[in-house]
Amino acid sequence: MTAGMPEVTLVWEEEGRRCKARLDYLRPDMITDLKTFAAKQERSIDAVVHNCIVYERYNQQWVWYRRGLEAVKTALRAGCARVEGLSEEFIASLLDKNQGFTFIFVRSQLPHQVRIRCMRHSTGAGTPNLYFSEAAFMIERAMRKHRECVEKYGTNPWAAGEEAAWLEDEEIPGIMYQSAR
């Protein structure tokens, strides 16, 4: 990882909401995110990495970072953004390029195996990438939910006024009894 900046924070506004992202590493041509993972022996490293992307929703992080960077680049081009800690040369090269996205997965146990996954916005045929499309949909859904809660509750606590219910032992799934033995 060279020719870039570590831990770059992006702050932008969407529909009057402040948004934020913290990029692990930013180069003019690439956003890189470093992830650690644990793998049990019975699963292949590649299967574990795939499951991390799918079940930990790392694809949403990818889309969010890309969305934030594009918003910041638009603001920079319009002259209405402030940048700290990046050279003018770096910013100019950043504005000039479309950034790719790479996850670097490092196994937390010995041996510290590494897998790199480059994410694409679309397939070679121009069809949207399913990882990207699903994540963009989920982010839009979360933004819509946030907007609805702001409209409904304003600055009050976001709760429908329901009392918390006590979880009773009878509601515990049978599998939990087996693991407690």
Short mmCIF file of C-alpha atoms in Angstrom, two decimals:
data_model
loop_
_atom_site.label_atom_id
_atom_site.label_comp_id
_atom_site.label_asym_id
_atom_site.label_seq_id
_atom_site.Cartn_x
_atom_site.Cartn_y
_atom_site.Cartn_z
CA MET A 1 0.00 0.00 0.00
CA THR A 2 1.84 2.98 -1.35
CA ALA A 3 1.10 6.35 -2.97
CA GLY A 4 -1.92 6.93 -0.77
CA MET A 5 -3.20 8.18 2.56
CA PRO A 6 -4.24 6.05 5.56
CA GLU A 7 -7.43 6.60 7.57
CA VAL A 8 -9.09 9.25 5.43
CA THR A 9 -12.35 10.57 6.90
CA LEU A 10 -15.07 11.70 4.51
CA VAL A 11 -17.92 13.92 5.69
CA TRP A 12 -20.73 14.98 3.36
CA GLU A 13 -24.40 15.90 3.37
CA GLU A 14 -27.31 14.08 1.80
CA GLU A 15 -30.81 15.52 2.05
CA GLY A 16 -29.71 17.69 4.97
CA ARG A 17 -28.14 14.75 6.86
CA ARG A 18 -24.47 14.63 7.76
CA CYS A 19 -22.87 11.42 6.59
CA LYS A 20 -19.46 10.03 7.40
CA ALA A 21 -17.08 7.31 6.26
CA ARG A 22 -13.58 6.37 7.41
CA LEU A 23 -11.50 4.84 4.64
CA ASP A 24 -8.63 2.60 5.74
CA TYR A 25 -6.48 3.62 2.79
CA LEU A 26 -7.08 5.94 -0.17
CA ARG A 27 -5.01 6.19 -3.32
CA PRO A 28 -6.02 8.30 -6.30
CA ASP A 29 -7.13 5.14 -8.11
CA MET A 30 -8.26 2.88 -5.24
CA ILE A 31 -10.05 2.65 -1.91
CA THR A 32 -8.63 -0.17 0.20
CA ASP A 33 -10.25 -1.67 3.27
CA LEU A 34 -8.34 -3.99 5.58
CA LYS A 35 -10.30 -6.75 7.32
CA THR A 36 -9.21 -9.46 9.74
CA PHE A 37 -11.06 -12.74 10.05
CA ALA A 38 -10.97 -16.02 11.93
CA ALA A 39 -11.32 -19.26 10.04
CA LYS A 40 -12.10 -22.72 11.33
CA GLN A 41 -10.12 -25.53 9.76
CA GLU A 42 -13.12 -27.19 8.10
CA ARG A 43 -13.82 -24.18 5.84
CA SER A 44 -11.68 -22.93 3.01
CA ILE A 45 -10.22 -19.46 3.38
CA ASP A 46 -11.98 -18.37 0.19
CA ALA A 47 -15.35 -19.54 1.55
CA VAL A 48 -14.77 -17.63 4.79
CA VAL A 49 -13.87 -14.45 2.88
CA HIS A 50 -16.97 -14.77 0.70
CA ASN A 51 -19.16 -15.27 3.79
CA CYS A 52 -17.61 -12.22 5.44
CA ILE A 53 -18.59 -10.06 2.46
CA VAL A 54 -22.11 -11.48 2.33
CA TYR A 55 -23.04 -11.98 5.99
CA GLU A 56 -21.10 -9.10 7.53
CA ARG A 57 -22.49 -6.84 4.79
CA TYR A 58 -19.09 -5.53 3.76
CA ASN A 59 -20.56 -4.82 0.34
CA GLN A 60 -22.64 -2.07 1.99
CA GLN A 61 -19.46 -0.53 3.32
CA TRP A 62 -18.01 -0.58 -0.18
CA VAL A 63 -21.05 1.20 -1.64
CA TRP A 64 -21.18 3.71 1.24
CA TYR A 65 -17.50 4.60 0.84
CA ARG A 66 -17.87 5.01 -2.89
CA ARG A 67 -21.01 7.12 -2.42
CA GLY A 68 -19.23 9.35 0.09
CA LEU A 69 -16.14 9.79 -2.04
CA GLU A 70 -18.24 10.75 -5.07
CA ALA A 71 -20.16 13.31 -2.97
CA VAL A 72 -16.91 14.80 -1.66
CA LYS A 73 -15.40 14.90 -5.16
CA THR A 74 -18.50 16.71 -6.45
CA ALA A 75 -18.22 19.26 -3.62
CA LEU A 76 -14.49 19.73 -4.32
CA ARG A 77 -15.15 20.36 -8.01
CA ALA A 78 -17.82 22.93 -7.04
CA GLY A 79 -15.37 24.62 -4.67
CA CYS A 80 -17.55 24.06 -1.61
CA ALA A 81 -15.49 21.50 0.32
CA ARG A 82 -12.59 21.78 2.71
CA VAL A 83 -9.74 19.28 2.70
CA GLU A 84 -7.19 18.81 5.44
CA GLY A 85 -4.01 16.74 5.29
CA LEU A 86 -4.00 16.00 1.56
CA SER A 87 -1.73 17.72 -0.94
CA GLU A 88 -3.19 19.65 -3.85
CA GLU A 89 -1.47 17.20 -6.19
CA PHE A 90 -3.14 14.24 -4.46
CA ILE A 91 -6.55 15.93 -4.60
CA ALA A 92 -6.12 16.77 -8.30
CA SER A 93 -5.23 13.16 -9.13
CA LEU A 94 -8.15 11.96 -7.00
CA LEU A 95 -10.60 14.15 -8.93
CA ASP A 96 -9.16 12.91 -12.21
CA LYS A 97 -9.83 9.20 -11.60
CA ASN A 98 -12.59 6.72 -10.86
CA GLN A 99 -11.58 4.78 -7.77
CA GLY A 100 -11.76 1.02 -7.58
CA PHE A 101 -12.36 -0.79 -4.31
CA THR A 102 -10.30 -3.58 -2.76
CA PHE A 103 -10.78 -5.59 0.40
CA ILE A 104 -7.64 -7.08 1.91
CA PHE A 105 -8.56 -9.94 4.24
CA VAL A 106 -5.93 -11.10 6.74
CA ARG A 107 -6.48 -14.19 8.85
CA SER A 108 -6.07 -13.31 12.52
CA GLN A 109 -4.64 -16.73 13.50
CA LEU A 110 -1.44 -18.35 12.35
CA PRO A 111 -0.72 -18.77 9.53
CA HIS A 112 -1.77 -15.22 8.67
CA GLN A 113 -3.14 -15.96 5.22
CA VAL A 114 -4.15 -13.06 3.00
CA ARG A 115 -6.88 -12.82 0.38
CA ILE A 116 -7.52 -9.78 -1.80
CA ARG A 117 -10.90 -9.14 -3.37
CA CYS A 118 -11.41 -6.36 -5.91
CA MET A 119 -15.00 -5.21 -6.15
CA ARG A 120 -16.58 -4.06 -9.42
CA HIS A 121 -19.53 -1.72 -9.85
CA SER A 122 -20.70 -3.68 -12.89
CA THR A 123 -19.86 -6.83 -14.80
CA GLY A 124 -17.89 -6.71 -18.02
CA ALA A 125 -21.16 -6.61 -19.97
CA GLY A 126 -22.27 -3.46 -18.14
CA THR A 127 -24.79 -5.32 -16.00
CA PRO A 128 -24.80 -4.04 -12.40
CA ASN A 129 -22.83 -6.22 -10.01
CA LEU A 130 -25.19 -8.05 -7.63
CA TYR A 131 -23.05 -7.26 -4.56
CA PHE A 132 -23.21 -3.57 -5.49
CA SER A 133 -26.92 -3.54 -6.39
CA GLU A 134 -27.99 -5.29 -3.19
CA ALA A 135 -25.87 -2.98 -1.04
CA ALA A 136 -27.14 0.16 -2.81
CA PHE A 137 -30.73 -1.04 -2.22
CA MET A 138 -30.06 -1.67 1.49
CA ILE A 139 -28.45 1.75 1.93
CA GLU A 140 -31.36 3.47 0.21
CA ARG A 141 -33.76 1.56 2.46
CA ALA A 142 -31.84 2.65 5.57
CA MET A 143 -31.76 6.28 4.39
CA ARG A 144 -35.52 6.15 3.76
CA LYS A 145 -36.10 4.68 7.24
CA HIS A 146 -33.94 7.41 8.77
CA ARG A 147 -35.93 10.09 6.93
CA GLU A 148 -39.22 8.56 8.13
CA CYS A 149 -38.03 8.48 11.75
CA VAL A 150 -36.87 12.10 11.61
CA GLU A 151 -40.27 13.11 10.20
CA LYS A 152 -42.19 11.03 12.75
CA TYR A 153 -40.18 11.62 15.93
CA GLY A 154 -38.05 14.69 15.26
CA THR A 155 -35.53 15.08 18.07
CA ASN A 156 -37.53 12.88 20.49
CA PRO A 157 -36.42 9.30 21.16
CA TRP A 158 -37.19 7.08 18.18
CA ALA A 159 -39.56 4.65 19.78
CA ALA A 160 -43.22 3.97 19.23
CA GLY A 161 -43.91 4.22 22.96
CA GLU A 162 -43.95 0.48 23.49
CA GLU A 163 -42.87 -0.93 26.81
CA ALA A 164 -40.00 -3.39 26.78
CA ALA A 165 -41.16 -6.98 27.16
CA TRP A 166 -39.40 -9.42 29.48
CA LEU A 167 -37.91 -12.44 27.76
CA GLU A 168 -39.18 -15.52 29.56
CA ASP A 169 -37.35 -18.85 29.83
CA GLU A 170 -40.18 -20.59 27.97
CA GLU A 171 -39.25 -18.55 24.89
CA ILE A 172 -35.69 -19.89 24.71
CA PRO A 173 -35.13 -22.13 21.68
CA GLY A 174 -34.32 -25.78 22.45
CA ILE A 175 -30.88 -25.47 20.90
CA MET A 176 -29.80 -23.17 23.75
CA TYR A 177 -30.64 -25.84 26.33
CA GLN A 178 -28.36 -28.29 24.53
CA SER A 179 -25.40 -25.87 24.48
CA ALA A 180 -25.83 -25.04 28.20
CA ARG A 181 -25.16 -28.63 29.26
#
